mmCIF file of C-alpha atoms in Angstrom:
data_model
loop_
_atom_site.group_PDB
_atom_site.id
_atom_site.type_symbol
_atom_site.label_atom_id
_atom_site.label_comp_id
_atom_site.label_asym_id
_atom_site.label_seq_id
_atom_site.Cartn_x
_atom_site.Cartn_y
_atom_site.Cartn_z
ATOM 1 C CA MET K 390 0.005 0.045 -0.041
ATOM 2 C CA ASN K 391 1.279 3.476 -0.893
ATOM 3 C CA ARG K 392 1.805 6.034 1.700
ATOM 4 C CA PRO K 393 -1.520 7.557 2.397
ATOM 5 C CA ALA K 394 -2.154 11.310 2.761
ATOM 6 C CA VAL K 395 -3.455 11.171 5.967
ATOM 7 C CA CYS K 396 -3.819 8.379 8.745
ATOM 8 C CA VAL K 397 -6.329 8.193 11.400
ATOM 9 C CA VAL K 398 -5.184 6.590 14.795
ATOM 10 C CA VAL K 399 -8.075 5.032 16.740
ATOM 11 C CA PRO K 400 -7.516 3.713 20.366
ATOM 12 C CA VAL K 401 -9.924 0.929 20.970
ATOM 13 C CA TYR K 402 -11.204 -0.277 24.251
ATOM 14 C CA ARG K 403 -14.658 -1.872 25.013
ATOM 15 C CA ALA K 404 -16.038 -0.392 21.570
ATOM 16 C CA GLU K 405 -18.148 -3.387 20.398
ATOM 17 C CA ALA K 406 -21.220 -1.069 20.095
ATOM 18 C CA THR K 407 -19.470 1.841 18.276
ATOM 19 C CA LEU K 408 -16.347 0.534 16.333
ATOM 20 C CA ASP K 409 -17.844 -0.420 13.144
ATOM 21 C CA ARG K 410 -19.523 3.125 12.602
ATOM 22 C CA CYS K 411 -16.087 4.666 13.581
ATOM 23 C CA VAL K 412 -13.980 2.630 11.137
ATOM 24 C CA GLN K 413 -16.611 2.960 8.490
ATOM 25 C CA SER K 414 -16.661 6.744 8.754
ATOM 26 C CA VAL K 415 -12.871 6.722 8.143
ATOM 27 C CA LEU K 416 -12.732 4.523 5.212
ATOM 28 C CA SER K 417 -15.525 6.289 3.445
ATOM 29 C CA GLN K 418 -13.615 9.417 3.411
ATOM 30 C CA LYS K 419 -12.804 10.594 -0.191
ATOM 31 C CA VAL K 420 -9.220 11.996 0.156
ATOM 32 C CA ALA K 421 -6.701 12.698 -2.533
ATOM 33 C CA GLY K 422 -3.810 10.470 -1.871
ATOM 34 C CA GLY K 423 -5.801 8.108 0.086
ATOM 35 C CA VAL K 424 -6.450 7.473 3.795
ATOM 36 C CA GLY K 425 -5.251 4.970 6.339
ATOM 37 C CA CYS K 426 -6.447 3.752 9.631
ATOM 38 C CA VAL K 427 -4.487 2.273 12.501
ATOM 39 C CA LEU K 428 -6.696 0.495 15.147
ATOM 40 C CA VAL K 429 -4.805 -0.069 18.586
ATOM 41 C CA ASP K 430 -6.525 -2.486 20.502
ATOM 42 C CA ASP K 431 -5.720 -1.623 24.054
ATOM 43 C CA GLY K 432 -6.181 -5.065 25.657
ATOM 44 C CA SER K 433 -10.025 -4.652 25.302
ATOM 45 C CA PRO K 434 -11.737 -7.390 27.238
ATOM 46 C CA ASP K 435 -14.836 -7.705 24.896
ATOM 47 C CA ALA K 436 -14.845 -8.444 21.197
ATOM 48 C CA SER K 437 -13.361 -5.127 19.972
ATOM 49 C CA GLY K 438 -9.957 -6.959 19.163
ATOM 50 C CA ALA K 439 -11.623 -9.477 17.030
ATOM 51 C CA LEU K 440 -13.634 -6.750 15.219
ATOM 52 C CA CYS K 441 -10.222 -4.903 14.563
ATOM 53 C CA ASP K 442 -8.898 -7.823 12.803
ATOM 54 C CA ALA K 443 -11.909 -8.520 10.965
ATOM 55 C CA TRP K 444 -11.639 -4.899 9.428
ATOM 56 C CA ALA K 445 -7.957 -5.417 8.570
ATOM 57 C CA ALA K 446 -8.868 -8.612 6.821
ATOM 58 C CA ARG K 447 -11.061 -6.971 4.497
ATOM 59 C CA ASP K 448 -9.486 -3.745 3.919
ATOM 60 C CA PRO K 449 -5.913 -3.238 3.377
ATOM 61 C CA ARG K 450 -6.040 0.388 4.507
ATOM 62 C CA VAL K 451 -6.574 -0.897 8.119
ATOM 63 C CA ARG K 452 -3.712 -1.953 10.395
ATOM 64 C CA VAL K 453 -4.113 -3.307 13.721
ATOM 65 C CA ILE K 454 -1.899 -3.258 16.871
ATOM 66 C CA HIS K 455 -2.838 -5.439 19.775
ATOM 67 C CA GLN K 456 -1.412 -4.490 23.301
ATOM 68 C CA GLU K 457 -2.008 -5.085 26.934
ATOM 69 C CA ASP K 458 -4.281 -2.609 28.613
ATOM 70 C CA ARG K 459 -2.003 0.219 28.950
ATOM 71 C CA GLY K 460 -4.434 3.223 28.717
ATOM 72 C CA VAL K 461 -5.693 5.690 25.919
ATOM 73 C CA SER K 462 -2.456 7.700 25.928
ATOM 74 C CA SER K 463 -0.311 4.455 25.283
ATOM 75 C CA ALA K 464 -2.627 3.402 22.611
ATOM 76 C CA ARG K 465 -2.403 6.719 20.880
ATOM 77 C CA ASN K 466 1.224 6.700 21.064
ATOM 78 C CA ALA K 467 1.513 3.286 19.611
ATOM 79 C CA GLY K 468 -0.611 4.325 16.767
ATOM 80 C CA MET K 469 1.093 7.520 16.024
ATOM 81 C CA ALA K 470 4.433 5.700 15.939
ATOM 82 C CA ALA K 471 2.918 3.292 13.231
ATOM 83 C CA ALA K 472 1.473 6.133 11.060
ATOM 84 C CA ASP K 473 3.373 6.361 7.698
ATOM 85 C CA SER K 474 1.180 9.424 6.214
ATOM 86 C CA GLU K 475 2.038 13.089 5.808
ATOM 87 C CA PHE K 476 -0.924 13.978 7.990
ATOM 88 C CA LEU K 477 -2.277 12.524 11.171
ATOM 89 C CA VAL K 478 -5.745 12.616 12.773
ATOM 90 C CA PHE K 479 -6.875 11.151 15.957
ATOM 91 C CA LEU K 480 -10.437 9.568 16.604
ATOM 92 C CA ASP K 481 -11.947 7.915 19.485
ATOM 93 C CA SER K 482 -13.624 4.675 18.952
ATOM 94 C CA ASP K 483 -17.079 5.816 19.951
ATOM 95 C CA ASP K 484 -16.886 8.893 17.776
ATOM 96 C CA ALA K 485 -16.918 9.181 13.977
ATOM 97 C CA LEU K 486 -15.731 11.636 11.110
ATOM 98 C CA ARG K 487 -18.472 13.332 9.253
ATOM 99 C CA PRO K 488 -18.716 12.717 5.407
ATOM 100 C CA GLY K 489 -16.078 14.811 3.650
ATOM 101 C CA ALA K 490 -14.248 15.714 7.038
ATOM 102 C CA LEU K 491 -10.614 14.831 6.146
ATOM 103 C CA GLN K 492 -10.842 16.304 2.613
ATOM 104 C CA ALA K 493 -12.242 19.652 4.100
ATOM 105 C CA ALA K 494 -9.274 19.563 6.605
ATOM 106 C CA LEU K 495 -6.750 18.852 4.090
ATOM 107 C CA GLN K 496 -8.032 21.743 1.741
ATOM 108 C CA ALA K 497 -8.023 24.016 4.663
ATOM 109 C CA GLN K 498 -4.413 22.996 5.148
ATOM 110 C CA GLN K 499 -3.469 23.521 1.498
ATOM 111 C CA ALA K 500 -4.824 26.933 1.631
ATOM 112 C CA ALA K 501 -2.502 27.941 4.564
ATOM 113 C CA PRO K 502 0.289 25.324 4.609
ATOM 114 C CA GLY K 503 1.976 26.935 7.503
ATOM 115 C CA ASP K 504 -1.114 27.017 9.861
ATOM 116 C CA PHE K 505 -2.337 24.607 12.472
ATOM 117 C CA VAL K 506 -5.763 23.373 11.312
ATOM 118 C CA LEU K 507 -8.444 22.658 13.872
ATOM 119 C CA TRP K 508 -12.154 22.167 13.439
ATOM 120 C CA HIS K 509 -15.586 22.306 15.271
ATOM 121 C CA TYR K 510 -17.323 19.188 16.311
ATOM 122 C CA THR K 511 -21.030 18.272 16.559
ATOM 123 C CA THR K 512 -22.892 16.007 19.251
ATOM 124 C CA GLY K 513 -25.723 15.429 16.850
ATOM 125 C CA GLU K 514 -25.024 12.413 14.724
ATOM 126 C CA ALA K 515 -27.437 13.488 12.107
ATOM 127 C CA ASP K 516 -26.079 17.140 11.999
ATOM 128 C CA PRO K 517 -27.113 18.527 8.573
ATOM 129 C CA ALA K 518 -24.130 20.767 8.408
ATOM 130 C CA VAL K 519 -22.075 19.895 5.064
ATOM 131 C CA ALA K 520 -18.281 19.449 5.780
ATOM 132 C CA ALA K 521 -16.601 22.357 4.022
ATOM 133 C CA PRO K 522 -12.994 23.744 4.167
ATOM 134 C CA ASP K 523 -14.077 27.523 4.879
ATOM 135 C CA ALA K 524 -11.916 28.345 7.741
ATOM 136 C CA ASP K 525 -11.318 31.445 9.997
ATOM 137 C CA PRO K 526 -7.763 32.465 10.674
ATOM 138 C CA ARG K 527 -6.647 33.083 14.206
ATOM 139 C CA PRO K 528 -3.395 34.758 15.296
ATOM 140 C CA PRO K 529 -0.889 33.090 17.674
ATOM 141 C CA GLN K 530 -2.329 35.448 20.377
ATOM 142 C CA GLY K 531 -5.746 33.659 20.157
ATOM 143 C CA LEU K 532 -4.474 30.487 22.075
ATOM 144 C CA ALA K 533 -6.377 31.429 25.119
ATOM 145 C CA ARG K 534 -9.564 31.958 23.143
ATOM 146 C CA LEU K 535 -9.279 28.582 21.559
ATOM 147 C CA TRP K 536 -9.614 27.047 24.979
ATOM 148 C CA LEU K 537 -12.468 29.105 25.944
ATOM 149 C CA ASP K 538 -14.267 28.088 22.819
ATOM 150 C CA CYS K 539 -13.660 24.460 23.646
ATOM 151 C CA LEU K 540 -11.377 23.823 20.680
ATOM 152 C CA LEU K 541 -8.020 23.239 22.367
ATOM 153 C CA ALA K 542 -8.081 20.718 24.942
ATOM 154 C CA MET K 543 -8.957 17.658 22.672
ATOM 155 C CA PRO K 544 -6.674 15.776 20.173
ATOM 156 C CA TRP K 545 -9.379 14.483 17.876
ATOM 157 C CA ASN K 546 -10.216 17.948 16.074
ATOM 158 C CA LYS K 547 -6.862 18.741 14.798
ATOM 159 C CA LEU K 548 -4.848 17.935 11.640
ATOM 160 C CA TYR K 549 -1.113 17.119 12.677
ATOM 161 C CA HIS K 550 1.886 16.744 10.560
ATOM 162 C CA THR K 551 2.865 13.186 11.217
ATOM 163 C CA ALA K 552 6.582 14.036 11.242
ATOM 164 C CA LEU K 553 6.207 16.591 13.872
ATOM 165 C CA ALA K 554 3.802 14.791 15.940
ATOM 166 C CA GLN K 555 5.948 11.838 16.038
ATOM 167 C CA GLN K 556 8.581 13.917 17.834
ATOM 168 C CA ILE K 557 6.537 14.030 21.062
ATOM 169 C CA ARG K 558 4.272 11.832 23.060
ATOM 170 C CA PHE K 559 1.018 11.676 25.149
ATOM 171 C CA ASN K 560 2.180 11.586 28.726
ATOM 172 C CA GLU K 561 1.128 7.938 30.097
ATOM 173 C CA SER K 562 1.401 8.986 33.635
ATOM 174 C CA TYR K 563 -1.645 11.178 33.559
ATOM 175 C CA THR K 564 -5.178 9.870 33.559
ATOM 176 C CA LEU K 565 -6.931 13.259 33.182
ATOM 177 C CA GLY K 566 -6.233 15.892 30.834
ATOM 178 C CA GLU K 567 -3.151 14.319 29.044
ATOM 179 C CA ASP K 568 -4.774 15.494 25.717
ATOM 180 C CA LEU K 569 -4.229 19.065 26.552
ATOM 181 C CA GLN K 570 -0.707 18.599 27.445
ATOM 182 C CA PHE K 571 -0.091 16.713 24.054
ATOM 183 C CA VAL K 572 -1.619 19.675 22.131
ATOM 184 C CA LEU K 573 0.361 22.254 23.991
ATOM 185 C CA ASP K 574 3.477 20.132 23.435
ATOM 186 C CA TYR K 575 2.661 20.210 19.606
ATOM 187 C CA ILE K 576 1.949 23.904 19.509
ATOM 188 C CA ALA K 577 5.311 24.643 21.086
ATOM 189 C CA LEU K 578 7.062 22.396 18.641
ATOM 190 C CA LEU K 579 5.358 24.244 15.889
ATOM 191 C CA GLN K 580 6.397 27.607 17.180
ATOM 192 C CA ARG K 581 10.048 26.346 17.071
ATOM 193 C CA GLN K 582 9.811 24.820 13.684
ATOM 194 C CA ARG K 583 7.494 27.351 11.947
ATOM 195 C CA PRO K 584 7.894 30.676 13.854
ATOM 196 C CA GLY K 585 4.771 32.931 13.109
ATOM 197 C CA PHE K 586 2.417 30.154 12.360
ATOM 198 C CA SER K 587 -1.345 30.897 13.072
ATOM 199 C CA TYR K 588 -4.337 28.638 13.691
ATOM 200 C CA ARG K 589 -7.042 28.048 11.133
ATOM 201 C CA VAL K 590 -10.329 26.907 12.449
ATOM 202 C CA VAL K 591 -12.623 25.175 9.979
ATOM 203 C CA ARG K 592 -16.161 26.434 10.597
ATOM 204 C CA SER K 593 -17.867 23.214 9.875
ATOM 205 C CA PRO K 594 -18.082 20.516 12.401
ATOM 206 C CA LEU K 595 -15.934 17.653 11.018
ATOM 207 C CA THR K 596 -16.179 15.137 13.929
ATOM 208 C CA TYR K 597 -19.141 13.597 15.503
ATOM 209 C CA TYR K 598 -18.311 13.684 19.393
ATOM 210 C CA ASN K 599 -20.311 11.033 21.137
ATOM 211 C CA CYS K 600 -20.235 12.929 24.535
ATOM 212 C CA SER K 601 -22.621 10.164 26.245
ATOM 213 C CA GLN K 602 -19.847 7.780 26.247
ATOM 214 C CA THR K 603 -17.108 9.632 27.673
ATOM 215 C CA GLY K 604 -15.982 9.832 31.243
ATOM 216 C CA THR K 605 -16.336 13.394 32.478
ATOM 217 C CA LEU K 606 -16.423 15.108 35.851
ATOM 218 C CA SER K 607 -20.161 14.244 35.909
ATOM 219 C CA THR K 608 -19.722 10.507 35.039
ATOM 220 C CA ARG K 609 -16.431 9.543 36.463
ATOM 221 C CA TYR K 610 -14.575 10.553 39.660
ATOM 222 C CA HIS K 611 -10.754 11.267 39.704
ATOM 223 C CA ALA K 612 -9.334 11.132 43.191
ATOM 224 C CA ASN K 613 -6.390 13.302 42.166
ATOM 225 C CA TYR K 614 -8.432 15.665 40.040
ATOM 226 C CA CYS K 615 -7.233 18.667 41.954
ATOM 227 C CA GLU K 616 -3.656 17.706 41.809
ATOM 228 C CA ILE K 617 -3.586 17.199 37.949
ATOM 229 C CA TRP K 618 -5.489 20.063 36.769
ATOM 230 C CA PRO K 619 -3.237 22.766 38.301
ATOM 231 C CA GLN K 620 -0.329 21.252 36.532
ATOM 232 C CA HIS K 621 -2.257 21.418 33.240
ATOM 233 C CA PHE K 622 -3.270 24.974 33.752
ATOM 234 C CA SER K 623 0.021 26.138 34.805
ATOM 235 C CA LYS K 624 1.286 24.963 31.336
ATOM 236 C CA LEU K 625 -1.638 26.466 29.709
ATOM 237 C CA ASN K 626 -1.145 29.806 31.308
ATOM 238 C CA ALA K 627 2.542 29.806 30.575
ATOM 239 C CA ALA K 628 1.880 29.290 27.006
ATOM 240 C CA CYS K 629 -0.657 32.032 26.718
ATOM 241 C CA LEU K 630 1.650 34.279 28.327
ATOM 242 C CA ALA K 631 4.311 33.358 26.017
ATOM 243 C CA ALA K 632 1.774 33.784 22.878
ATOM 244 C CA GLN K 633 0.956 37.296 24.447
ATOM 245 C CA CYS K 634 -2.802 36.494 24.416
ATOM 246 C CA PRO K 635 -5.055 39.637 25.330
ATOM 247 C CA ALA K 636 -5.326 40.340 28.856
ATOM 248 C CA GLU K 637 -9.445 40.092 28.456
ATOM 249 C CA ASP K 638 -8.744 36.507 27.158
ATOM 250 C CA LEU K 639 -6.534 35.776 30.198
ATOM 251 C CA ARG K 640 -9.191 37.048 32.625
ATOM 252 C CA LEU K 641 -11.942 34.789 31.068
ATOM 253 C CA LEU K 642 -9.481 32.000 31.030
ATOM 254 C CA HIS K 643 -8.681 32.462 34.620
ATOM 255 C CA ARG K 644 -12.445 32.619 35.524
ATOM 256 C CA ALA K 645 -12.902 29.325 33.790
ATOM 257 C CA GLU K 646 -9.858 27.578 35.461
ATOM 258 C CA LEU K 647 -11.480 28.630 38.850
ATOM 259 C CA THR K 648 -14.731 27.002 37.837
ATOM 260 C CA VAL K 649 -13.118 23.805 36.850
ATOM 261 C CA TYR K 650 -10.873 23.603 39.770
ATOM 262 C CA ALA K 651 -13.925 24.632 42.424
ATOM 263 C CA GLU K 652 -16.181 22.141 40.917
ATOM 264 C CA GLY K 653 -13.481 19.540 41.300
ATOM 265 C CA VAL K 654 -13.283 20.323 45.214
ATOM 266 C CA ALA K 655 -16.968 19.985 45.413
ATOM 267 C CA ASP K 656 -16.703 16.669 43.691
ATOM 268 C CA ILE K 657 -14.519 15.468 46.486
ATOM 269 C CA LEU K 658 -17.248 16.081 48.955
ATOM 270 C CA ARG K 659 -19.797 14.468 46.539
ATOM 271 C CA ARG K 660 -18.075 11.230 45.533
ATOM 272 C CA ASP K 661 -14.835 10.682 47.090
ATOM 273 C CA PRO K 662 -14.574 7.013 48.290
ATOM 274 C CA ALA K 663 -13.133 8.005 51.710
ATOM 275 C CA PRO K 664 -15.124 5.923 54.430
ATOM 276 C CA LEU K 665 -15.788 8.997 56.613
ATOM 277 C CA ASP K 666 -17.129 12.436 55.728
ATOM 278 C CA GLY K 667 -14.696 14.072 57.843
ATOM 279 C CA LEU K 668 -11.697 12.748 55.525
ATOM 280 C CA LYS K 669 -13.598 14.070 52.582
ATOM 281 C CA ARG K 670 -13.814 17.540 54.180
ATOM 282 C CA ASP K 671 -10.178 17.327 55.106
ATOM 283 C CA LYS K 672 -9.210 16.636 51.567
ATOM 284 C CA ALA K 673 -11.400 19.382 50.054
ATOM 285 C CA ALA K 674 -10.085 21.755 52.634
ATOM 286 C CA ALA K 675 -6.537 20.924 51.718
ATOM 287 C CA ALA K 676 -7.471 21.391 47.875
ATOM 288 C CA LEU K 677 -8.649 25.044 48.840
ATOM 289 C CA ARG K 678 -5.285 25.690 50.476
ATOM 290 C CA ALA K 679 -3.288 24.673 47.481
ATOM 291 C CA PRO K 680 -0.674 27.417 46.670
ATOM 292 C CA TRP K 681 -1.691 27.092 42.818
ATOM 293 C CA LEU K 682 -5.430 28.178 43.888
ATOM 294 C CA GLN K 683 -4.041 31.076 46.032
ATOM 295 C CA THR K 684 -1.876 32.348 43.229
ATOM 296 C CA LEU K 685 -5.007 32.165 40.637
ATOM 297 C CA LEU K 686 -7.099 34.145 43.206
ATOM 298 C CA GLU K 687 -4.464 36.868 43.383
ATOM 299 C CA GLN K 688 -4.226 37.123 39.741
ATOM 300 C CA MET K 689 -8.026 37.321 39.526
ATOM 301 C CA ARG K 690 -8.156 40.044 42.177
ATOM 302 C CA ALA K 691 -5.527 41.992 40.270
ATOM 303 C CA GLU K 692 -7.522 41.473 36.973
ATOM 304 C CA ARG K 693 -10.831 42.597 38.825
ATOM 305 C CA CYS K 694 -12.424 39.211 37.668
ATOM 306 C CA TYR K 695 -15.416 37.978 39.592
ATOM 307 C CA SER K 696 -16.442 34.536 39.767
ATOM 308 C CA ALA K 697 -19.229 32.720 41.775
ATOM 309 C CA TYR K 698 -16.614 30.704 43.310
ATOM 310 C CA TYR K 699 -14.399 33.564 44.108
ATOM 311 C CA LEU K 700 -15.622 34.216 47.589
ATOM 312 C CA PRO K 701 -16.020 30.440 48.611
ATOM 313 C CA CYS K 702 -12.442 29.789 47.497
ATOM 314 C CA ARG K 703 -11.050 32.814 49.132
ATOM 315 C CA TRP K 704 -12.694 32.063 52.321
ATOM 316 C CA ARG K 705 -11.742 28.402 52.012
ATOM 317 C CA SER K 706 -15.305 27.435 52.810
ATOM 318 C CA THR K 707 -16.053 23.710 51.630
ATOM 319 C CA ARG K 708 -19.578 24.135 52.824
ATOM 320 C CA LEU K 709 -20.453 27.209 50.957
ATOM 321 C CA LEU K 710 -18.533 25.949 47.928
ATOM 322 C CA TYR K 711 -20.414 22.560 47.816
ATOM 323 C CA THR K 712 -23.669 24.269 48.253
ATOM 324 C CA MET K 713 -23.109 26.561 45.406
ATOM 325 C CA ALA K 714 -21.825 23.624 43.278
ATOM 326 C CA GLU K 715 -24.740 21.508 43.981
ATOM 327 C CA ALA K 716 -27.296 24.426 43.141
ATOM 328 C CA LYS K 717 -25.607 24.836 39.951
ATOM 329 C CA ARG K 718 -25.496 21.120 39.009
ATOM 330 C CA THR K 719 -29.260 20.674 39.889
ATOM 331 C CA GLY K 720 -30.358 23.828 38.314
ATOM 332 C CA SER K 721 -31.465 25.352 41.634
ATOM 333 C CA PRO K 722 -32.162 29.030 41.696
ATOM 334 C CA LEU K 723 -30.113 29.342 45.065
ATOM 335 C CA TYR K 724 -26.923 29.264 42.704
ATOM 336 C CA GLY K 725 -27.875 32.560 41.177
ATOM 337 C CA LYS K 726 -28.797 34.156 44.496
ATOM 338 C CA LEU K 727 -25.479 33.279 46.164
ATOM 339 C CA ASP K 728 -23.693 34.353 42.965
ATOM 340 C CA TRP K 729 -25.167 37.786 43.170
ATOM 341 C CA ALA K 730 -24.756 37.998 46.847
ATOM 342 C CA GLY K 731 -20.927 37.315 46.559
ATOM 343 C CA TYR K 732 -20.830 40.144 43.847
ATOM 344 C CA TYR K 733 -22.607 42.771 46.140
ATOM 345 C CA LEU K 734 -20.451 41.600 49.079
ATOM 346 C CA LEU K 735 -17.594 42.717 47.031
ATOM 347 C CA LEU K 736 -19.062 46.086 46.403
ATOM 348 C CA GLY K 737 -18.654 45.603 42.749
ATOM 349 C CA ARG K 738 -14.801 45.828 42.887
ATOM 350 C CA LEU K 739 -14.611 42.856 40.592
ATOM 351 C CA ARG K 740 -16.110 42.541 37.092
ATOM 352 C CA ARG K 741 -18.748 40.170 36.169
ATOM 353 C CA ASP K 742 -18.297 40.654 32.322
#
């Protein structure tokens, strides 16, 4: 088989119900230069590995790697190392590429060879939007905005140069947020290799994202959540400062980071497996004393950036924070009341916008 123009790497684990749709969405792509697919069976205990082999047996564009259960980052690293294409795309086994997605991404890249191409996604499998290469340029200073627009943190809505991507790896020691680390490492590599590059965001949703199958804060508890995210956010903040992102974007980014962290603290109280409530409170209280959080709060005060979680975190009140997070999660009007009460207590010294 000749070297394809683009290779799609799919980590596979417990994907019996969705793998056929995923692979079919890849192989049905019409791409000048051809498409390849690397399926990495990460020790899946169901029939996913056999399904991978069946696809490889009937289509030479499919290659299969079987490995012990080492996690999604290891699977992506193995698939990336095996890719022999000019470009690389990641896809999760419960997601799918929309018709025309790869050709649209490649055309957007051809229109701006030095740029980093990203695209929107949809959670509606029957989304009527047509995949098209029309894209919006964004300057390097738009990095924080990409995160705020939910376009940065995932690896599967981006077109990578395979030779560049193979110079870095997903950090297999992380169980949460490792995707953001990889993307930031790739951007740093691009900055060294291609100074002055910009981002190009394809307007069409090119990936169907099946959010119902993904372990998120609402569906899966991570005991070290409040230890991991400060590491990721520190790296993100450093990258945004290096990119000279506008102060307004940084202010909004810091507000979003506080929300992510505070709701992680609340999740300790909600779902940590500690046998005693007192142990949960101690763990949550320790998270509120974290130096990273104190630095973030000082930054927000200097920026005059208000958040509903600002005072609960400043006061280190696990009870108030949990009350607010639960009210927000359940859609209770109490959240809005406590939000505005905090704003008025600060006498308008911080900005809500």
